[in-house]
Structure formats: structure tokens, C-alpha cells
Short mmCIF file of C-alpha atoms in Angstrom, two decimals:
data_model
loop_
_atom_site.label_atom_id
_atom_site.label_comp_id
_atom_site.label_asym_id
_atom_site.label_seq_id
_atom_site.Cartn_x
_atom_site.Cartn_y
_atom_site.Cartn_z
CA MET L 191 6.92 28.80 31.03
CA SER L 192 5.94 31.19 34.10
CA ASN L 193 3.14 31.71 32.88
CA TYR L 194 1.94 27.72 32.66
CA LYS L 195 -1.63 27.67 33.23
CA LEU L 196 -3.43 25.09 34.93
CA SER L 197 -5.94 23.11 36.50
CA ILE L 198 -5.72 23.97 40.57
CA PHE L 199 -6.02 20.32 40.47
CA ILE L 200 -8.56 20.39 43.37
CA GLY L 201 -9.78 22.86 46.36
CA LEU L 202 -12.11 24.57 48.90
CA THR L 203 -9.92 27.60 50.89
CA THR L 204 -11.05 27.86 54.24
CA ALA L 205 -8.85 28.87 57.11
CA VAL L 206 -11.16 28.38 59.92
CA ALA L 207 -9.61 25.64 62.29
CA ALA L 208 -12.92 24.75 63.68
CA VAL L 209 -15.70 22.73 63.64
CA VAL L 210 -18.66 24.72 61.44
CA PRO L 211 -21.90 23.58 60.95
CA LEU L 212 -22.32 23.27 56.92
CA PRO L 213 -25.17 23.91 55.23
CA ALA L 214 -25.49 21.50 51.57
CA GLN L 215 -24.12 24.08 49.09
CA ALA L 216 -25.72 25.21 45.49
CA VAL L 217 -23.07 23.17 42.86
CA SER L 218 -21.23 26.77 40.63
CA PHE L 219 -19.50 25.10 37.98
CA ASN L 220 -22.43 24.44 35.52
CA TYR L 221 -21.82 20.65 35.26
CA ASP L 222 -24.66 20.67 32.07
CA SER L 223 -21.56 21.39 30.20
CA ALA L 224 -20.08 18.32 30.76
CA LYS L 225 -20.75 14.96 28.12
CA ASN L 226 -18.11 13.03 28.26
CA ILE L 227 -17.87 12.62 31.99
CA SER L 228 -20.49 11.44 34.91
CA ALA L 229 -19.54 12.00 37.35
CA ARG L 230 -21.34 14.08 39.92
CA PRO L 231 -21.08 15.86 43.30
CA ILE L 232 -22.73 13.97 46.28
CA ALA L 233 -24.47 15.83 48.40
CA SER L 234 -22.69 16.24 51.72
CA ASN L 235 -23.01 17.82 55.29
CA ASP L 236 -19.71 16.14 56.26
CA LYS L 237 -16.26 17.99 54.92
CA LEU L 238 -12.08 18.38 55.56
CA PHE L 239 -10.86 20.85 54.31
CA PHE L 240 -7.36 20.51 53.87
CA PHE L 241 -4.84 22.77 52.10
CA GLY L 242 -1.78 22.83 50.65
CA THR L 243 1.63 25.05 49.33
CA PRO L 244 4.96 25.08 47.34
CA SER L 245 6.53 27.47 49.71
CA ASP L 246 4.71 24.78 52.80
CA ASN L 247 6.52 22.24 51.20
CA GLN L 248 2.76 21.03 49.80
CA GLY L 249 1.08 21.12 47.35
CA TYR L 250 0.73 18.63 44.52
CA THR L 251 2.70 18.84 40.98
CA ALA L 252 1.28 17.94 37.66
CA PHE L 253 4.15 16.68 35.16
CA PHE L 254 5.37 15.14 31.97
CA ASN L 255 8.08 13.84 28.42
CA LEU L 256 10.35 16.05 27.86
CA ASN L 257 11.07 14.57 25.63
CA PRO L 258 8.31 15.87 22.73
CA ASN L 259 8.38 12.66 20.64
CA ALA L 260 7.57 10.85 24.49
CA PRO L 261 4.30 9.70 24.62
CA ASP L 262 3.67 10.54 27.78
CA ARG L 263 4.45 13.88 26.77
CA GLY L 264 0.96 15.03 27.18
CA HIS L 265 -1.81 16.79 24.97
CA THR L 266 -1.62 20.45 24.07
CA GLU L 267 -5.10 22.03 25.31
CA ASN L 268 -6.98 22.62 22.41
CA ALA L 269 -10.20 23.78 23.83
CA LEU L 270 -11.89 27.35 22.47
CA ASN L 271 -9.90 29.64 24.74
CA SER L 272 -7.44 27.79 25.49
CA PRO L 273 -3.69 28.87 26.11
CA GLY L 274 -2.65 26.15 24.56
CA ASN L 275 -0.01 24.66 26.13
CA ILE L 276 0.85 20.60 27.61
CA ALA L 277 -2.01 19.20 29.42
CA PRO L 278 0.45 17.13 31.73
CA TYR L 279 0.38 12.90 31.76
CA TYR L 280 0.60 12.74 35.49
CA THR L 281 -0.27 14.26 38.19
CA THR L 282 0.98 13.20 42.14
CA GLY L 283 1.32 14.96 45.61
CA ARG L 284 4.19 16.96 46.60
CA ASP L 285 5.72 14.57 49.16
CA ASN L 286 5.90 11.98 45.68
CA SER L 287 7.80 14.51 43.37
CA PRO L 288 10.27 13.48 40.16
CA GLU L 289 11.76 17.77 40.59
CA GLN L 290 14.61 17.69 41.40
CA PRO L 291 16.09 18.38 44.07
CA PRO L 292 14.16 16.77 45.65
CA SER L 293 11.51 18.41 47.55
CA GLY L 294 11.91 16.82 51.01
CA ALA L 295 7.47 17.03 51.11
CA THR L 296 5.90 14.62 53.59
CA ARG L 297 2.46 15.83 52.44
CA SER L 298 0.19 16.88 50.25
CA ALA L 299 -1.75 18.93 52.04
CA THR L 300 -2.92 19.63 56.18
CA LEU L 301 -6.24 19.62 58.26
CA GLN L 302 -7.67 22.97 58.20
CA SER L 303 -10.73 23.33 59.32
CA VAL L 304 -13.94 21.06 59.85
CA THR L 305 -17.39 20.25 59.49
CA ALA L 306 -20.08 19.08 62.01
CA GLY L 307 -20.74 16.06 60.50
CA PHE L 308 -17.32 14.44 61.46
CA SER L 309 -18.20 15.50 65.18
CA ASN L 310 -16.44 11.70 66.93
CA PHE L 311 -12.89 12.45 64.14
CA TYR L 312 -12.63 16.03 65.29
CA ASN L 313 -13.74 15.78 69.15
CA TYR L 314 -11.38 12.54 69.71
CA LEU L 315 -9.12 15.43 68.35
CA ASN L 316 -10.06 17.93 70.63
CA SER L 317 -10.16 15.76 73.86
CA ASN L 318 -6.52 14.71 73.17
CA ASN L 319 -5.30 17.97 72.41
CA LEU L 320 -4.24 17.31 69.08
CA PRO L 321 -4.33 20.25 66.58
CA LEU L 322 -5.52 20.27 63.31
CA SER L 323 -2.74 20.91 61.44
CA ASP L 324 -1.17 16.69 62.38
CA ILE L 325 -3.50 15.30 59.47
CA GLY L 326 -1.89 15.76 56.63
CA PHE L 327 -3.69 14.15 53.55
CA SER L 328 -0.90 12.49 50.67
CA TYR L 329 -1.51 11.06 46.42
CA GLY L 330 0.63 9.14 44.04
CA GLN L 331 2.53 5.95 43.80
CA LYS L 332 4.04 3.43 45.73
CA SER L 333 7.87 4.47 47.58
CA ASP L 334 8.76 1.14 45.73
CA ARG L 335 7.14 2.20 42.42
CA PRO L 336 8.77 4.34 39.44
CA PHE L 337 6.65 8.01 38.31
CA THR L 338 5.34 6.98 36.22
CA SER L 339 2.85 5.42 37.89
CA THR L 340 0.98 7.75 39.54
CA TRP L 341 -2.18 9.10 37.83
CA ASN L 342 -2.03 9.45 33.81
CA LEU L 343 -3.74 9.35 30.88
CA GLY L 344 -3.06 6.99 30.07
CA GLU L 345 -3.14 6.43 25.66
CA ASP L 346 -3.91 9.96 25.85
CA LYS L 347 -6.04 10.09 22.63
CA GLU L 348 -9.17 12.68 22.86
CA GLY L 349 -12.22 10.27 23.68
CA LYS L 350 -11.09 8.55 25.95
CA ASN L 351 -8.99 9.65 27.59
CA TRP L 352 -9.95 13.82 27.58
CA PHE L 353 -12.58 15.66 25.31
CA GLY L 354 -12.16 19.03 23.75
CA GLY L 355 -11.99 20.69 20.52
CA LYS L 356 -12.21 24.01 19.05
CA LYS L 357 -16.08 23.82 19.36
CA THR L 358 -16.22 23.76 22.63
CA THR L 359 -14.35 25.81 26.18
CA LEU L 360 -14.49 22.89 28.00
CA GLU L 361 -11.25 20.14 28.57
CA GLU L 362 -12.51 17.40 29.98
CA ARG L 363 -10.71 15.13 31.84
CA ILE L 364 -9.72 11.05 32.86
CA TYR L 365 -6.34 10.45 35.22
CA THR L 366 -6.10 7.01 35.61
CA ALA L 367 -3.83 4.49 37.29
CA ASN L 368 -3.21 0.70 38.40
CA PRO L 369 -4.69 0.66 42.25
CA ASP L 370 -1.83 -1.36 43.02
CA ASP L 371 0.82 1.13 42.02
CA VAL L 372 -0.64 3.48 44.05
CA GLU L 373 -2.07 5.46 47.43
CA LEU L 374 -3.53 8.27 48.87
CA TYR L 375 -4.52 8.43 53.14
CA LEU L 376 -3.94 10.53 55.84
CA THR L 377 -1.37 10.73 58.21
CA TYR L 378 -1.27 11.63 62.07
CA GLY L 379 2.02 14.08 61.79
CA ASN L 380 4.17 10.86 59.44
CA THR L 381 2.10 8.12 60.19
CA LYS L 382 -0.55 6.34 58.08
CA ILE L 383 -3.72 6.52 59.58
CA LEU L 384 -5.52 5.79 56.97
CA ASN L 385 -6.11 4.10 53.96
CA LEU L 386 -8.33 5.74 51.14
CA GLY L 387 -9.50 2.96 48.22
CA TYR L 388 -8.57 3.63 44.72
CA THR L 389 -10.25 6.34 42.03
CA PRO L 390 -10.26 7.83 39.29
CA PHE L 391 -9.21 12.05 38.86
CA TYR L 392 -11.51 13.73 36.46
CA SER L 393 -10.58 17.27 35.51
CA LEU L 394 -13.71 20.07 33.87
CA LEU L 395 -11.56 23.31 32.61
CA GLU L 396 -13.76 25.65 31.34
CA TYR L 397 -11.72 28.09 28.92
CA GLY L 398 -14.56 30.94 29.73
CA ALA L 399 -15.60 33.36 27.11
CA THR L 400 -12.46 34.63 26.51
CA PRO L 401 -8.89 34.55 25.85
CA LEU L 402 -7.62 35.70 29.58
CA PRO L 403 -8.09 33.08 32.60
CA ALA L 404 -9.94 35.54 33.82
CA ASP L 405 -12.94 33.61 33.07
CA ASP L 406 -11.76 30.32 33.63
CA SER L 407 -12.66 28.16 36.21
CA GLU L 408 -13.11 24.25 36.92
CA ALA L 409 -14.27 21.53 38.75
CA ILE L 410 -12.12 18.17 40.13
CA LEU L 411 -13.92 14.97 41.48
CA THR L 412 -13.22 12.11 42.19
CA ASP L 413 -16.03 9.17 42.68
CA PRO L 414 -16.79 7.80 46.10
CA PHE L 415 -14.32 5.63 47.26
CA SER L 416 -13.86 3.42 50.53
CA VAL L 417 -11.79 4.64 53.54
CA SER L 418 -9.25 1.51 55.86
CA LYS L 419 -7.55 1.48 58.61
CA ALA L 420 -3.99 0.82 58.40
CA ASN L 421 -1.98 -1.57 60.25
CA GLY L 422 0.12 -1.60 63.29
CA LEU L 423 -1.31 1.29 64.80
CA ASP L 424 -1.30 1.99 68.38
CA SER L 425 -3.51 3.32 71.34
CA LEU L 426 -3.57 6.96 70.33
CA THR L 427 -3.88 6.65 66.14
CA ALA L 428 -5.91 4.27 66.56
CA GLY L 429 -8.60 5.57 67.92
CA LEU L 430 -7.90 8.75 66.44
CA ALA L 431 -8.75 6.58 63.08
CA ASP L 432 -11.89 4.98 64.73
CA ALA L 433 -13.30 7.98 65.25
CA PHE L 434 -12.65 8.88 61.93
CA LEU L 435 -14.42 5.61 60.29
CA LYS L 436 -17.48 5.78 62.46
CA ASP L 437 -17.60 9.91 60.99
CA VAL L 438 -17.82 7.86 57.75
CA ASP L 439 -19.82 5.10 58.05
CA SER L 440 -23.20 7.50 59.60
CA ALA L 441 -22.68 9.71 56.66
CA GLY L 442 -23.24 6.89 54.48
CA GLY L 443 -19.89 4.50 54.12
CA ALA L 444 -18.14 6.62 51.47
CA LEU L 445 -15.42 9.61 51.21
CA GLN L 446 -15.14 11.94 47.53
CA ILE L 447 -12.80 14.67 46.55
CA VAL L 448 -14.04 18.06 45.80
CA TYR L 449 -13.17 20.92 44.17
CA GLU L 450 -15.79 23.77 42.05
CA ASP L 451 -15.78 26.90 40.19
CA ALA L 452 -11.77 28.18 41.69
CA GLN L 453 -10.39 30.37 39.12
CA VAL L 454 -7.54 28.81 37.39
CA GLU L 455 -4.46 30.34 37.96
CA ASP L 456 -1.07 31.10 36.98
CA VAL L 457 1.74 28.41 38.07
CA GLY L 458 4.98 27.80 38.29
CA PHE L 459 7.30 25.33 36.76
CA THR L 460 10.65 23.30 37.31
CA THR L 461 12.68 20.09 35.55
CA GLY L 462 13.71 16.90 37.51
CA ASN L 463 14.13 12.92 35.84
CA GLY L 464 13.63 14.42 32.33
CA PHE L 465 10.46 15.68 32.98
CA GLY L 466 8.38 19.68 32.88
CA VAL L 467 7.29 19.19 36.67
CA ILE L 468 4.69 21.83 37.67
CA ARG L 469 4.30 22.58 41.52
CA ILE L 470 0.80 23.99 42.03
CA ARG L 471 -0.99 24.58 45.33
CA PHE L 472 -3.26 21.52 46.83
CA PRO L 473 -6.98 23.48 47.94
CA LEU L 474 -9.33 20.03 48.44
CA SER L 475 -12.29 19.42 50.21
CA LEU L 476 -12.86 15.20 51.50
CA ASN L 477 -16.53 14.36 51.84
CA ALA L 478 -17.92 12.01 53.77
CA VAL L 479 -21.34 10.76 51.74
CA GLN L 480 -23.50 8.15 50.51
CA LYS L 481 -21.67 4.89 49.52
CA VAL L 482 -22.46 4.01 45.41
CA PRO L 483 -22.52 0.30 44.89
CA GLU L 484 -20.08 -1.34 42.05
CA SER L 485 -21.81 -1.71 38.63
CA SER L 486 -21.09 -5.49 39.21
CA THR L 487 -22.86 -5.18 42.46
CA ILE L 488 -25.76 -3.20 40.45
CA LEU L 489 -25.33 -6.15 38.00
CA GLY L 490 -25.11 -9.10 40.48
CA LEU L 491 -29.35 -7.46 41.86
CA LEU L 492 -30.44 -7.63 38.48
CA MET L 493 -29.61 -10.56 37.24
CA PHE L 494 -30.48 -11.74 41.00
CA GLY L 495 -33.94 -9.86 40.12
CA ALA L 496 -34.23 -11.47 36.68
CA LEU L 497 -34.40 -15.44 38.04
CA ILE L 498 -36.66 -14.17 40.75
CA THR L 499 -39.27 -13.50 37.81
CA VAL L 500 -38.50 -16.05 36.18
CA SER L 501 -38.44 -18.57 38.64
CA ARG L 502 -42.45 -16.78 39.52
CA LEU L 503 -42.79 -16.88 36.17
CA LYS L 504 -42.85 -20.60 35.86
CA LYS L 505 -43.92 -21.64 39.03
CA GLN L 506 -47.26 -19.72 37.83
CA LYS L 507 -47.19 -21.13 34.88
CA THR L 508 -47.45 -24.84 37.04
CA ILE L 509 -49.67 -24.16 38.67
CA VAL L 510 -52.24 -22.75 36.31
CA ALA L 511 -51.85 -26.18 33.68
CA ARG L 512 -52.42 -27.64 36.44
CA GLN L 513 -55.76 -26.34 37.22
CA PHE L 514 -56.66 -26.57 33.65
CA LYS L 515 -55.93 -29.75 34.04
CA GLU L 516 -58.32 -30.53 36.92
CA ASN L 517 -60.61 -29.42 34.88
#
């Protein structure tokens, strides 16, 4: 399994640990080919870039049941030019991995650079002599939940949880979880400072014009999600969290994880707790974006508008009837 090929989950690599201006970048992945997943990157100039590798005891894992008859085995890739591997059923951060022996990881990725839009956050770090590398990103099942409660492919049904087929070179996957069982968060050292809201992960794997991995590419992204300050912080970490929230509010009130147009790479394979485990480097861009109303909120607004319209029509009919009676 040394040549196991898998999506590199999320990423946008950079190694410059400094604030730099970043104009909105053109999307390089061809999202027009994605017919079943509607999520798209939202324009943002306010970004944090994280990166973690297995050699640094970071990154993320994708895993599946080693029992070939288990419902959480994962399906076999069937898109045109795909390598025909098992599509891992689960995904979680390296610090929540089922691998054995345990990784001992404390985070999934480390902050590498910040764009100018996160000025309050960066200035707080700088004025308190806190290096960017003190900030970590993690995701996965909560510490009191089993490995199987992390993000997964659900029923693993083609046409519902994933989309592929021999007529397309694109495979689209939707990883979801019970929001109460999982968490996304940012840390300062080993202290959780910011709780990130729940979101599905959408994986778009383009296998290219040939079976060779050289022309493979991908995009992985999330819906916009919320962020809140963790409880029990001291004055230093509370100030850091507040600075972050101020920047997010200024940019629109929500966050989105985006990765696009990276080449799919060979990755390592191990086992643990009855699972096949793929350990993968983890670059990601955490973007502050405009908050999108919940679907229920949109429906409520439409219903409210309809009620106003009905009310106005009734009022208009009453006025017309009264004028007709008077005449």
C-alpha cells in the first residue's frame, strides 16, 4: 500500500511567517465539472495559512475498516482514470488518529503565515511576542467519542454521499458527522482558544486525462461556519481570541476552509484499532468570509415577505371595497 493515492484533504502551501497583502486569487480548479456539490470558494483577502506534516507529528488521517465486509470499509473509486483504491470512509486530524502506536500528536497543523486582513490578530501576536507557530489547528471526534464518530461517508452510497462513474474523471465526496460528536478548533500552545462551528467537508478529486497521477488535481472546501471564544481563558489568550473574532467580524462574520489545484501525491499507510490508516500532510487556508444565512433563516424571510404581501393585498382589497360601497 506504499503507493496509496488519496486526496491531500485541504491546502495552500506557504512558508513565509509574516503578514503579507494578498489580492483575491483566481480560482484554478475547474468547478464547472462539479455537478452534484454546489459549495464554492468565497472571495476573501483575509486568510490564515496552516501546514502540518507526518514527519512533524502533525497532518491528518483518512481511514477505513480493514474488514472487507464492514459497512465502513469505504467504496472503490470508479471514476475514469482513477487508481481504483478504497476511498477512505473516515477522516480526522492526526491528533485524533486511530493509528497504533498512538501518534502523540497535539495538533493537526501549525500557523505559517497571515494576510493583512487579520491585522488585529497578527498585531496582538506581535505585541505580545507570540510566534505564529504557537497557533495550531485541529479537527476530529471529541476526546470522549469513538474514532467512528468522526467525519465520514454516511451510508457510502453513490449518488448520495459520493458521485463518480466511468463517464467522468471527477469524484465528488461529502464527509459529514453528528455536530455533537466532532469539533474544529484553534489552539494557543495546548490551550483551546477558539471553537469553530460544524461544517461538512466536500472533496472534489479530478483524475485527469490519463491514469497517471501527474495530471490529477483536487479541491476541498467547506460551507461557511461560525467561530466563538473558548471558555476559561486567561487575559492573554482571551485577548488573542478577541482579536481574531474582531478580524472575522470585519470580514463578514464567518470562516471557510479552502484547498484547490494541488496535485494528488503518494502517501504512507499504516494500521491501528482495526483500521487501515493513511497519514497525510495537511496544508489549509482558513479564510474569513461573508456569513451566509441558514436555509431556515432564508425560508423564514421568504415566509415573512409572503405574509407582508398577503397583508397588503387584504388591506388593498378592503380599501377598494370601501370606495366601491361609497360610490
